[in-house]
Short mmCIF file of the C-alpha atoms (twelve columns), coordinates in Angstrom:
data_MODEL
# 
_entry.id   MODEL 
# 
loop_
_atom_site.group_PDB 
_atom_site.id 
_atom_site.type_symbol 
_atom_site.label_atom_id 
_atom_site.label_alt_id 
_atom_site.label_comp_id 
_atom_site.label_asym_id 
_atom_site.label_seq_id 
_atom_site.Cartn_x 
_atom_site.Cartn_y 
_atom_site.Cartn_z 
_atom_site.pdbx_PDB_model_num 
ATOM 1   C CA . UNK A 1   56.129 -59.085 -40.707 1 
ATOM 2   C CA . UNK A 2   54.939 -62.193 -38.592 1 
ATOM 3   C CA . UNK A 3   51.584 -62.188 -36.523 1 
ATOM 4   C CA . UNK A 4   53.887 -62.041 -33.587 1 
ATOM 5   C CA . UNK A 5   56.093 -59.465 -34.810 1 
ATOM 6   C CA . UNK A 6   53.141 -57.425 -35.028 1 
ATOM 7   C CA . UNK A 7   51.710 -57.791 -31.637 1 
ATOM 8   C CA . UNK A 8   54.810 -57.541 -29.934 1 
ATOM 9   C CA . UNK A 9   55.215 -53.871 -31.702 1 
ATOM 10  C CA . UNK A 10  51.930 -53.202 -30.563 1 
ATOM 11  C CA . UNK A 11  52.535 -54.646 -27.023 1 
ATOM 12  C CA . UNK A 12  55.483 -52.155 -26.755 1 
ATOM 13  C CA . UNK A 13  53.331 -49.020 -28.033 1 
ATOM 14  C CA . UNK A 14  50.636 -50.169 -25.684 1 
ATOM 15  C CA . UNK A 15  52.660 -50.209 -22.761 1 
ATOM 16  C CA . UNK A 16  54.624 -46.534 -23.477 1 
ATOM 17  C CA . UNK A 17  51.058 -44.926 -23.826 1 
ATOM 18  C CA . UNK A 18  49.801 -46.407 -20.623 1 
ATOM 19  C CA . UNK A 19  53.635 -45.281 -19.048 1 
ATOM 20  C CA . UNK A 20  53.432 -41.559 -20.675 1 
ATOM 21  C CA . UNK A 21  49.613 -41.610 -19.035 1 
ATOM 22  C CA . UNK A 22  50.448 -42.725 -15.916 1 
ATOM 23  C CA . UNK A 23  53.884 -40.073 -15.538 1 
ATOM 24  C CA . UNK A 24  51.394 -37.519 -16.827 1 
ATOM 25  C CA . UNK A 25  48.445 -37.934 -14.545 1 
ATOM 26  C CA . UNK A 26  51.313 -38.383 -11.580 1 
ATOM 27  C CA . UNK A 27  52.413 -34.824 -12.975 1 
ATOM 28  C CA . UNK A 28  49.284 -33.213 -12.893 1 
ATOM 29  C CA . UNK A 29  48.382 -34.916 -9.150  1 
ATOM 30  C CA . UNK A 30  51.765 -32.761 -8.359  1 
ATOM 31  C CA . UNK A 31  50.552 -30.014 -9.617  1 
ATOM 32  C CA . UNK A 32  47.137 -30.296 -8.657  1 
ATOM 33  C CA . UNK A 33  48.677 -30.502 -4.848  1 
ATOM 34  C CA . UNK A 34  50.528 -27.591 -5.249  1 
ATOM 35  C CA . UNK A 35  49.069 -24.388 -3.444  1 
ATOM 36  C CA . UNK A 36  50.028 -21.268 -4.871  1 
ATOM 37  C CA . UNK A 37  49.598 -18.430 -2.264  1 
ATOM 38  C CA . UNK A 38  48.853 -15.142 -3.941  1 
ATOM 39  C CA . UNK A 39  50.801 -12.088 -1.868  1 
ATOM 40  C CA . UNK A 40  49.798 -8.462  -2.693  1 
ATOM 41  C CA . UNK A 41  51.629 -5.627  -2.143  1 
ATOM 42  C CA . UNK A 42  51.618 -1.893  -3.324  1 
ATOM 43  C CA . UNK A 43  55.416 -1.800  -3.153  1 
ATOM 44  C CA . UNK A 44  57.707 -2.840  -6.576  1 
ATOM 45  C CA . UNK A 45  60.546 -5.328  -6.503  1 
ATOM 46  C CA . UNK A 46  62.942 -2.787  -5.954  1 
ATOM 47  C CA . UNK A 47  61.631 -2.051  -2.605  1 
ATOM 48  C CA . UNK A 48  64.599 -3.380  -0.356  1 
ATOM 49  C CA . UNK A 49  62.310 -5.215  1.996   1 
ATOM 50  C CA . UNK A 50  61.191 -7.207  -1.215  1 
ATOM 51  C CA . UNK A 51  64.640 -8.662  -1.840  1 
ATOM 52  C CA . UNK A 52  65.005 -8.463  2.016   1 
ATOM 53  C CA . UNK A 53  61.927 -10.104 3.559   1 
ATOM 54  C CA . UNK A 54  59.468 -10.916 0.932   1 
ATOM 55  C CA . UNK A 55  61.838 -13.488 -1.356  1 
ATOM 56  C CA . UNK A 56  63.093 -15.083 1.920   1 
ATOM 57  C CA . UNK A 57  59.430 -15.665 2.829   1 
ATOM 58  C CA . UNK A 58  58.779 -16.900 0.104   1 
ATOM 59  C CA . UNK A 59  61.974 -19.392 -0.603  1 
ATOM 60  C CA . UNK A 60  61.688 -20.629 2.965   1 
ATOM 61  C CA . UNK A 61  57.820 -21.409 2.697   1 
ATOM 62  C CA . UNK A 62  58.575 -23.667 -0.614  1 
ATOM 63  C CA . UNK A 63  61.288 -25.386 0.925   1 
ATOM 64  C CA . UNK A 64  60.187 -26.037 4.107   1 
ATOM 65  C CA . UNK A 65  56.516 -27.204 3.022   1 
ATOM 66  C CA . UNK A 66  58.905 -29.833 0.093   1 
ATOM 67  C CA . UNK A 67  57.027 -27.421 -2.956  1 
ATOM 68  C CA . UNK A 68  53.253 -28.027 -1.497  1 
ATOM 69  C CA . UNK A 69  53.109 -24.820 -1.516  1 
ATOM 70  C CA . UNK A 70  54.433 -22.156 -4.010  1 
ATOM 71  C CA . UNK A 71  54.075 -17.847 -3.050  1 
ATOM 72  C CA . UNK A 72  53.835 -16.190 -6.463  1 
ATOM 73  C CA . UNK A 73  53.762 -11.925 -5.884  1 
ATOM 74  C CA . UNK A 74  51.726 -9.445  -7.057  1 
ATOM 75  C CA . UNK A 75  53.369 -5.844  -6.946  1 
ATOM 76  C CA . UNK A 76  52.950 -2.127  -8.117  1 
ATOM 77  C CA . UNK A 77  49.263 -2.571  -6.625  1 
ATOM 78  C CA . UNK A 78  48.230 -4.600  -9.674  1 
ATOM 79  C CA . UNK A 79  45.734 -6.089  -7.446  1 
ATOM 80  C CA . UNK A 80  44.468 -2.582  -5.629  1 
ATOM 81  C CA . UNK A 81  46.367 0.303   -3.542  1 
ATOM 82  C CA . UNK A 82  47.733 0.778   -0.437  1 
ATOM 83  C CA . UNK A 83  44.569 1.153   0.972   1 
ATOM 84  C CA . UNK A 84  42.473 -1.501  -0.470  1 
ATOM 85  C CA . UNK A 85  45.196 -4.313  1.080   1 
ATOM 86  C CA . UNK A 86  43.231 -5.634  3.892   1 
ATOM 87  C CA . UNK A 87  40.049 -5.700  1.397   1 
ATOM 88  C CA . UNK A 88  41.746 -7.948  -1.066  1 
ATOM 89  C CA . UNK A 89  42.645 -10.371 1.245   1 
ATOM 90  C CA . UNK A 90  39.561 -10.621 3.376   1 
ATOM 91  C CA . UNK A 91  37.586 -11.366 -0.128  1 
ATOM 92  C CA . UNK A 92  39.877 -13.364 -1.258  1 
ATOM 93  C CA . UNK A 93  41.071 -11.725 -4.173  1 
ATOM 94  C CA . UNK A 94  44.971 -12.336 -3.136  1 
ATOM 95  C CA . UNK A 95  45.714 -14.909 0.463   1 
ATOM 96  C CA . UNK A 96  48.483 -13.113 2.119   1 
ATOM 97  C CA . UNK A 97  50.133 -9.589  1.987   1 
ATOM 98  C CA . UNK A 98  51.337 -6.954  4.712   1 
ATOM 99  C CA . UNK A 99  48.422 -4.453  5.243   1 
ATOM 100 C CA . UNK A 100 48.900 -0.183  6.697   1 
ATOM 101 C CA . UNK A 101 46.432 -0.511  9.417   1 
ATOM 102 C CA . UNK A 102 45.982 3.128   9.562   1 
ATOM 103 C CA . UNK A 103 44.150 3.224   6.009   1 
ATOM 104 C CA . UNK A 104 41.342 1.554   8.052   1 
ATOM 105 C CA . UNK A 105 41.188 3.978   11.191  1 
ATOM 106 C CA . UNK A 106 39.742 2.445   14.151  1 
ATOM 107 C CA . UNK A 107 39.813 -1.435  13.335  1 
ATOM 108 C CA . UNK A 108 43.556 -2.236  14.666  1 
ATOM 109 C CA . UNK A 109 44.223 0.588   17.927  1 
ATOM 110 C CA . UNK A 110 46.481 -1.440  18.919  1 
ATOM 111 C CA . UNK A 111 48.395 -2.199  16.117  1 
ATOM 112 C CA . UNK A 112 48.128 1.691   15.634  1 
ATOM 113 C CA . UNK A 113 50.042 2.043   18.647  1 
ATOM 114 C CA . UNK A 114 53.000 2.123   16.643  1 
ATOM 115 C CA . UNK A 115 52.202 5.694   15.688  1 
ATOM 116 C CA . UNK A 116 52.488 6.925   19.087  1 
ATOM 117 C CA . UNK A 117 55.256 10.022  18.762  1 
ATOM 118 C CA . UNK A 118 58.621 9.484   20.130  1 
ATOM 119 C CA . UNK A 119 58.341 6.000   21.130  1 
ATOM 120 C CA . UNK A 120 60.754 4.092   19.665  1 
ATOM 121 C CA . UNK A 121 63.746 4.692   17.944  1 
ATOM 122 C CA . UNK A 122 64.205 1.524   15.245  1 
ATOM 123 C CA . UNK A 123 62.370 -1.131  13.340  1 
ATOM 124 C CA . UNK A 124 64.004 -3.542  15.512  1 
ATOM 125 C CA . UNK A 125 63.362 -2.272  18.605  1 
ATOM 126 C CA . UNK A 126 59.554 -1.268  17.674  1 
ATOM 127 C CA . UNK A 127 59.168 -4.549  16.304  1 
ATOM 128 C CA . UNK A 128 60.655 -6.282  19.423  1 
ATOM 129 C CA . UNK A 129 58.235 -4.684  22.041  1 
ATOM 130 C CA . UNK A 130 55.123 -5.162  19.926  1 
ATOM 131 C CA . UNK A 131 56.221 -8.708  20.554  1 
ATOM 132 C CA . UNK A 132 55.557 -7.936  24.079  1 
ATOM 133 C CA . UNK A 133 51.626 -7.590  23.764  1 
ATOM 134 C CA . UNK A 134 51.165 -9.406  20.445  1 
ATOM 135 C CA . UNK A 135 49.962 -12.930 22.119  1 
ATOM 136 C CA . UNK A 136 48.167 -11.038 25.198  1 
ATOM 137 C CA . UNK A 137 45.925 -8.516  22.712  1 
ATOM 138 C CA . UNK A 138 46.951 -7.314  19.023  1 
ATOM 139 C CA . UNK A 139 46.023 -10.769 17.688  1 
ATOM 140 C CA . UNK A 140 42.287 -11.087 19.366  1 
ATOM 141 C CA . UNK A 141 41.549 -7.717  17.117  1 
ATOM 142 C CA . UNK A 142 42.152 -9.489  13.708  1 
ATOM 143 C CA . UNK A 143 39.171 -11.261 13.291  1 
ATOM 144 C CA . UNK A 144 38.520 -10.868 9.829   1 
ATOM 145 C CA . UNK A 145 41.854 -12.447 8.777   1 
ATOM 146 C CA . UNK A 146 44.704 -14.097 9.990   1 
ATOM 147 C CA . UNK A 147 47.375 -12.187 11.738  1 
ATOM 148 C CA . UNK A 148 50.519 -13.560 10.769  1 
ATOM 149 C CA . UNK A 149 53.444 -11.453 12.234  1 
ATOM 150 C CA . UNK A 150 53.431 -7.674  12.927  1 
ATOM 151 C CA . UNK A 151 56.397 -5.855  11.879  1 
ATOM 152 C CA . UNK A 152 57.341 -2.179  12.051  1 
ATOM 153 C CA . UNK A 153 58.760 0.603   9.725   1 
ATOM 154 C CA . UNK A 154 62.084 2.601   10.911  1 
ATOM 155 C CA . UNK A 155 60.937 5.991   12.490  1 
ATOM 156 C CA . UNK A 156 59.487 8.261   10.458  1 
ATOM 157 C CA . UNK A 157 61.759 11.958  9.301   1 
ATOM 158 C CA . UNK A 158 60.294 14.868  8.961   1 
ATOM 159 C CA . UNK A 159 61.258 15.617  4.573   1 
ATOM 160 C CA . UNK A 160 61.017 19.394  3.613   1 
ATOM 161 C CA . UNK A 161 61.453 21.420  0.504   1 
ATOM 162 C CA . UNK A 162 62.760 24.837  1.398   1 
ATOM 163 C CA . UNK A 163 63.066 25.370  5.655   1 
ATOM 164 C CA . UNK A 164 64.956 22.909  7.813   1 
ATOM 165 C CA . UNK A 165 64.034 22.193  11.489  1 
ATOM 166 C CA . UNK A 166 66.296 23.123  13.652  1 
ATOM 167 C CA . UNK A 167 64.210 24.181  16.467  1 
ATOM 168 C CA . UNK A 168 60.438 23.757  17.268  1 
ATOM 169 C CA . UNK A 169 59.850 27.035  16.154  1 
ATOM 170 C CA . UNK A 170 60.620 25.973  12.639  1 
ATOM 171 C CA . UNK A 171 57.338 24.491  12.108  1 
ATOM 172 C CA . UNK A 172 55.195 26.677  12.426  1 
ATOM 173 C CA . UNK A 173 53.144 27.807  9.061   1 
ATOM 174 C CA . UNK A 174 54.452 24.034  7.388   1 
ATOM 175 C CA . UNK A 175 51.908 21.728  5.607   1 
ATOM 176 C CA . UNK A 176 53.439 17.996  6.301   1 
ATOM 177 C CA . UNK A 177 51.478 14.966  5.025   1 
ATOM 178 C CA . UNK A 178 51.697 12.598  7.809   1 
ATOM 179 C CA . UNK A 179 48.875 10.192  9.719   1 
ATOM 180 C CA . UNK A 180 47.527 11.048  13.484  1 
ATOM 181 C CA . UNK A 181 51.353 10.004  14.632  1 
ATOM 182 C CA . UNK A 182 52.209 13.552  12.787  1 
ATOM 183 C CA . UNK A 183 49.769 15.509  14.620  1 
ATOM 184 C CA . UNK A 184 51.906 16.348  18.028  1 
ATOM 185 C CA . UNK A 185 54.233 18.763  15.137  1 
ATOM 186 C CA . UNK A 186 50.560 20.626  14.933  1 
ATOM 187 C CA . UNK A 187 51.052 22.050  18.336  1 
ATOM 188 C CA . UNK A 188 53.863 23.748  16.773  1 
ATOM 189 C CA . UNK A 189 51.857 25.640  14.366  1 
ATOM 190 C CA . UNK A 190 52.514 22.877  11.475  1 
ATOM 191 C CA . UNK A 191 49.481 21.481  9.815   1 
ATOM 192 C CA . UNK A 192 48.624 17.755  9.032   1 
ATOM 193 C CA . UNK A 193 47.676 16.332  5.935   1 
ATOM 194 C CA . UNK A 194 46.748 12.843  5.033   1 
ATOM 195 C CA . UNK A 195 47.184 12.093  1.519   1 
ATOM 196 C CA . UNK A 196 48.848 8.927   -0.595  1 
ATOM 197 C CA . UNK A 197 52.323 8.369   -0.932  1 
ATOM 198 C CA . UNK A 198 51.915 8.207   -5.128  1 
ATOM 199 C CA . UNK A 199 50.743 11.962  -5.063  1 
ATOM 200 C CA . UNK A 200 52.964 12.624  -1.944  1 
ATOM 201 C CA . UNK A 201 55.905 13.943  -5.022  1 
ATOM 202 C CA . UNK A 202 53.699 15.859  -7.505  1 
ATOM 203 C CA . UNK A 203 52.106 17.785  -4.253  1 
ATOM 204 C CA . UNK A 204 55.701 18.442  -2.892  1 
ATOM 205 C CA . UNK A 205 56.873 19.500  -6.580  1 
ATOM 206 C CA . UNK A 206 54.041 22.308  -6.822  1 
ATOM 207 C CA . UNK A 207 54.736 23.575  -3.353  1 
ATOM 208 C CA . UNK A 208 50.850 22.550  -2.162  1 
ATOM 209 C CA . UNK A 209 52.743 20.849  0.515   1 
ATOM 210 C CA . UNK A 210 55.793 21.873  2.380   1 
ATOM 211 C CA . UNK A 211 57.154 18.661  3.619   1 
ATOM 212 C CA . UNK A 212 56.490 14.340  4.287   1 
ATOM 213 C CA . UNK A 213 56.864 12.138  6.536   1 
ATOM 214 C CA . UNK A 214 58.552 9.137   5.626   1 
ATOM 215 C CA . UNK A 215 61.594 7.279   7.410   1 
ATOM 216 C CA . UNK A 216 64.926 7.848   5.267   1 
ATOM 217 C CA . UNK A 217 65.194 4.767   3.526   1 
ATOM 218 C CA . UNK A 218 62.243 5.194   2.090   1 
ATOM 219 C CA . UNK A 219 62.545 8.524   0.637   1 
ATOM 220 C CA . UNK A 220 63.995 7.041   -2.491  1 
ATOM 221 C CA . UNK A 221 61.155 4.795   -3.732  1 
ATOM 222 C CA . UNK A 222 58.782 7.277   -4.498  1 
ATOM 223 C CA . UNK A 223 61.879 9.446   -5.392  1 
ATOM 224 C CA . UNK A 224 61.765 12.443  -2.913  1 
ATOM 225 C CA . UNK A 225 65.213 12.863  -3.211  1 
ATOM 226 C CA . UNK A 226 64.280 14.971  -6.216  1 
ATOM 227 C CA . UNK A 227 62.213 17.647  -4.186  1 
ATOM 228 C CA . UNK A 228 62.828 17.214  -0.749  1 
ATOM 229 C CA . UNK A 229 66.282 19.822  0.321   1 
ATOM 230 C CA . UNK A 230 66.529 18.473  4.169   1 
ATOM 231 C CA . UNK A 231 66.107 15.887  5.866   1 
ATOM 232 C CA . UNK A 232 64.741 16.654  9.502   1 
ATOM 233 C CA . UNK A 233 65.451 13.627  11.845  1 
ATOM 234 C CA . UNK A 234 63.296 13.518  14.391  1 
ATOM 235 C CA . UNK A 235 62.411 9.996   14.729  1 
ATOM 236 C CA . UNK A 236 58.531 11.191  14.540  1 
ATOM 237 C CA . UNK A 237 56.920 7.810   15.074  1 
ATOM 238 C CA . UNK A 238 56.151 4.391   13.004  1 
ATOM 239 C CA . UNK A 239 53.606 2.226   11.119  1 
ATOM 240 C CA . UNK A 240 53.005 -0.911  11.831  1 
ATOM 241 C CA . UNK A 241 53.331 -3.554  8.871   1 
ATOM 242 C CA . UNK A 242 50.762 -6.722  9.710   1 
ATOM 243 C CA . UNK A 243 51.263 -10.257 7.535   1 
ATOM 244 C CA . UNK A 244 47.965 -11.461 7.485   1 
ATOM 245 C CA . UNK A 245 46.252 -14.233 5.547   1 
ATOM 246 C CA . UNK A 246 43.081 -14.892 4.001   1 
ATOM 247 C CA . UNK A 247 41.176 -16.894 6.875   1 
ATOM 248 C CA . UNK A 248 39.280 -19.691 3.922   1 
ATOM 249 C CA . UNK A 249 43.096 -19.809 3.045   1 
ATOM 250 C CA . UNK A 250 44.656 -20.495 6.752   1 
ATOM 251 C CA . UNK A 251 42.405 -22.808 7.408   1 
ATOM 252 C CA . UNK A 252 42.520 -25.085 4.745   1 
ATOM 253 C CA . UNK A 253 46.046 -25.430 5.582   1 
ATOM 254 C CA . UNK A 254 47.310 -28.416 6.864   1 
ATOM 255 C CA . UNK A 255 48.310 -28.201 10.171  1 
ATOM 256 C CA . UNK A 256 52.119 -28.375 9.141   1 
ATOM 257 C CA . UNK A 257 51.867 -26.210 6.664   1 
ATOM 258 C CA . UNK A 258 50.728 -23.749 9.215   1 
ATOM 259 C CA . UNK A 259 53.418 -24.495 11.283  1 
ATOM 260 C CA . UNK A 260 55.824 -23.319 8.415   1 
ATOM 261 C CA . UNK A 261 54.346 -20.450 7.110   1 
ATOM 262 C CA . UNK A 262 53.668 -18.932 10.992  1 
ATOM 263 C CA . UNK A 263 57.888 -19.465 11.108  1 
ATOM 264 C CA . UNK A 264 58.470 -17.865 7.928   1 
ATOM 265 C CA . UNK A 265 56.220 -15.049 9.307   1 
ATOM 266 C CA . UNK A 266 58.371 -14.226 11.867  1 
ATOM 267 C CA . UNK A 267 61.225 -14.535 10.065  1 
ATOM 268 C CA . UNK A 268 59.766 -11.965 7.502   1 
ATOM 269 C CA . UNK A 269 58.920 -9.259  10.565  1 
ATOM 270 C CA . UNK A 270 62.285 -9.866  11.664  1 
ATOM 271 C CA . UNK A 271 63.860 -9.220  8.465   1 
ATOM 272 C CA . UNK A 272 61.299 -6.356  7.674   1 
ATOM 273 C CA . UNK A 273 62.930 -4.498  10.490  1 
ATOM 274 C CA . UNK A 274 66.524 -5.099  9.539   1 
ATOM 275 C CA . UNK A 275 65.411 -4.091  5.655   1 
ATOM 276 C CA . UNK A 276 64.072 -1.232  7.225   1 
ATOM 277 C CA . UNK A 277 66.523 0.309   9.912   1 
ATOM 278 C CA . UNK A 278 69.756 -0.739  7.107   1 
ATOM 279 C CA . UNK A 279 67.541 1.384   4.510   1 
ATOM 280 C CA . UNK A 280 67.855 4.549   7.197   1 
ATOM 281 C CA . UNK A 281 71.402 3.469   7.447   1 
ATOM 282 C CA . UNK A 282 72.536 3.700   4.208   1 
ATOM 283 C CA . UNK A 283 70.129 6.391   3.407   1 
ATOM 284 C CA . UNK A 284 71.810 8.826   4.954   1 
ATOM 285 C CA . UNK A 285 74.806 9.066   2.829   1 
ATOM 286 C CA . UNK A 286 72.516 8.605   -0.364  1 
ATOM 287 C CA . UNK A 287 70.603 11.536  0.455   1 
ATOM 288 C CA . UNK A 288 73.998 13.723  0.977   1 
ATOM 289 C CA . UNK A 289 75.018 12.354  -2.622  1 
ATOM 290 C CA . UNK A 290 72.082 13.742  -3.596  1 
ATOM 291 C CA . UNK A 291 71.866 17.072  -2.283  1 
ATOM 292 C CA . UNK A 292 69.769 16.246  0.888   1 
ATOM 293 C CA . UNK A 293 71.481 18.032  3.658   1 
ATOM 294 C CA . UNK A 294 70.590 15.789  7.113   1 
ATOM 295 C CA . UNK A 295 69.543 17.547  10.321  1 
ATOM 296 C CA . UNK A 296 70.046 15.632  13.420  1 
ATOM 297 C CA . UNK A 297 67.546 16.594  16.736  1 
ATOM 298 C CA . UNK A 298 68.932 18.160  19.054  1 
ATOM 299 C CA . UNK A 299 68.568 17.104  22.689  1 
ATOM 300 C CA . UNK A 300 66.567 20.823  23.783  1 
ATOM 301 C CA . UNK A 301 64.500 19.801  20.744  1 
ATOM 302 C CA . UNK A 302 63.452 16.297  21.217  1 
ATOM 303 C CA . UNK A 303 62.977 17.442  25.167  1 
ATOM 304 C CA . UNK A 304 60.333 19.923  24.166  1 
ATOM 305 C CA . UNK A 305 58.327 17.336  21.353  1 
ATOM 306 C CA . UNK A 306 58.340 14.249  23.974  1 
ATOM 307 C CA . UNK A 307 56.486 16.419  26.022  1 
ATOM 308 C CA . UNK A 308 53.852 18.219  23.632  1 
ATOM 309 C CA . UNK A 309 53.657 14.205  22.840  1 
ATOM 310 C CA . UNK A 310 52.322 13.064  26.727  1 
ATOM 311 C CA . UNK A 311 49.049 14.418  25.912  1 
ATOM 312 C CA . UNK A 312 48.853 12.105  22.481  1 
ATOM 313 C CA . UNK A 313 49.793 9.195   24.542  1 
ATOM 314 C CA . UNK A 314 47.572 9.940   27.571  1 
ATOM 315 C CA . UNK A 315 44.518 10.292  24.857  1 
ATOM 316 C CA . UNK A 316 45.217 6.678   23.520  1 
ATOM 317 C CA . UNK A 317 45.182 5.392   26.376  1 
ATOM 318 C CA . UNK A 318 41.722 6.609   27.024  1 
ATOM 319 C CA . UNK A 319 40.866 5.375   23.981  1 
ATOM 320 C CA . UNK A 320 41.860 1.841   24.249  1 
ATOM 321 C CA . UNK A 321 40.054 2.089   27.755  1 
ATOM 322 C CA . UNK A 322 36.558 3.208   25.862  1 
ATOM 323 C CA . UNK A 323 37.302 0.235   23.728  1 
ATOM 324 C CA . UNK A 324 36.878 -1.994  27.081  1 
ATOM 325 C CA . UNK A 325 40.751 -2.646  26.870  1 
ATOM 326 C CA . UNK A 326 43.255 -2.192  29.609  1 
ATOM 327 C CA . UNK A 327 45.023 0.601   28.273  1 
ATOM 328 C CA . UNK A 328 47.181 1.126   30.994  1 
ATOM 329 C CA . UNK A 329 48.409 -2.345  31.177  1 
ATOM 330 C CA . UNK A 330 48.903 -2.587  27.276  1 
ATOM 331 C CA . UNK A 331 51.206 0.532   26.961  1 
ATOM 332 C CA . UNK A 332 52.943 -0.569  30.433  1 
ATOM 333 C CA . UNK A 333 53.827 -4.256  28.537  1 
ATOM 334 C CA . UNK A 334 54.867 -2.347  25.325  1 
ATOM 335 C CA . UNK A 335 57.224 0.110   26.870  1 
ATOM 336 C CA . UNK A 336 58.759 -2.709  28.973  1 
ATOM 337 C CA . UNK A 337 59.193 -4.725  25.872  1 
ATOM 338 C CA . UNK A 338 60.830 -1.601  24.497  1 
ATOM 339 C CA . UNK A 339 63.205 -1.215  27.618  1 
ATOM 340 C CA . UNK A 340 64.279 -4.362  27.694  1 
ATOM 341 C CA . UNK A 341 65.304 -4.246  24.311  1 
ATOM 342 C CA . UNK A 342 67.351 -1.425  24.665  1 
ATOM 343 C CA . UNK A 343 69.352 -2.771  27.932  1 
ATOM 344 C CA . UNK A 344 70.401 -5.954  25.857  1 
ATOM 345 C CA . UNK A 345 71.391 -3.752  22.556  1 
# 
């Protein structure tokens, strides 16, 4: 082969390795610019708000921010449980996930004012008057992280093993797990227990509990359908279900990026709710199937537990008052959220 032969050939190998460098340093700038937000959750992926809320988040987040950002999930609690979630976000540990503010007593009231009794009577509508106060107050008490969106569980059923509730009389002597929402049914004589929803079964299954609460669509994750013989509907009261964010992670955001995921937030509350109230929905003719016999209130019933509830909602009140809040005000915006939401459904 010629002296030019050669260097040509060596010309051409030259300039491939300097094009294969240069498309693989492009390809790891890509990647390099690609921020993967870590969600945790102590739900699986069979959790219909998963395929329902959480996938939409995340598809719509990718899209929107043209793959600068990717959402990759972290279920079953592999990162902690239920009530480590606000904990593994503020260090860091995950960026974004939907925390139960009632696992940290005391540092969200007013988020917790989902769990006043009798309120509401859907996801959607709950979730629709919290948007009522959400600007005004429940975001200025997340300070640790970033409130995203605030969504809200379907109501809450009263799940029991051997006696249905028919009347108000029915509950006395019962041991319910439930949160302080729960505790009006202890005027009745039933008594209040707060334990986790993993040892919610085994507990029902060896009779040291009588009952759950837990709204109807949800019965079936954890499997209650196996234990539980009625299904009291008494649209006991809800838990609110805050996106928040890791702040380090909000802020280095880019302003647009911000932008998008804040959308796709309330896009996720929205569809949390519809996940949720289609779940109570549909639930009711998979717990017939599976031997579940429904009870629906009856109107003497939920007459006599609205009011043993006035004194619950006259003592948060109070509370939010200690707190230097206007509790009157804040309740008066919710429930007119709420009522306005019910004249245009």
């Amino acid at each position: 082969m010629t002296t030019t032969g050669k260097m040509g050939k060596f010309a051409l190998k030259a300039f491939l390795a300097c094009g294969l460098t240069v498309l693989a340093t492009a390809y790891a700038n890509h990647d390099a610019s690609a921020r993967t937000l870590k969600w945790t959750s102590f739900s699986s992926a069979k959790h219909p708000s998963h395929a329902a809320a959480n996938i939409p988040f995340q598809k719509e987040v990718e899209e929107k921010s043209g793959g600068s950002l990717k959402v990759d999930f972290f279920l079953n609690g592999s990162l902690g449980k239920a009530a480590d979630q606000l904990q593994i976000i503020e260090s860091g540990v995950a960026d974004i996930g939907v925390i139960i503010p009632n696992y940290t007593k005391g540092r969200f009231p007013l988020a917790e004012l989902a769990e006043l009794p009798f309120a509401f009577d859907s996801a959607e509508e709950a979730t629709a008057a919290f948007q009522g106060i959400l600007k005004d107050y429940i975001e200025k008490e997340f300070t640790s992280v970033k409130l995203l969106s605030l969504g809200v569980t379907a109501p809450l059923q009263v799940m029991t093993t051997k006696q249905p509730i028919k009347k108000v009389e029915d509950l006395d002597g019962l041991r319910l797990r439930g949160s302080d929402g729960a505790r009006v049914l202890e005027k009745f004589g039933a008594s209040i227990v707060l334990i986790s929803s993993a040892d919610t079964y085994l507990a029902l299954d060896r009779s040291t509990l009588d009952g759950t609460t837990v709204p109807l669509g949800s019965m079936f994750n954890y499997k209650l359908e196996e234990v539980i013989k009625y299904a009291n509907m008494l649209n006991l009261y809800e838990v609110a279900l805050p996106l928040v964010m890791n702040l380090d992670t909000w802020n280095g955001l880019s302003p647009e990026e911000q932008k998008i995921v804040s959308a796709a937030a309330q896009n996720f509350a929205h569809n949390t709710a519809l996940s949720q109230d289609n779940s109570t929905n549909e639930g009711r003719a998979k717990a017939t199937k599976a031997g579940v016999e429904i009870i629906d209130m009856t109107a003497e019933t939920r007459k006599k537990l609205q009011e043993a509830a006035k004194p619950f909602w006259d003592q948060t009140i109070a509370g939010l008052n200690e707190k230097g809040l206007p509790g009157d005000q804040i309740l008066k915006q919710l429930i007119a959220a709420r009522d306005a939401y019910r004249s245009s459904h």
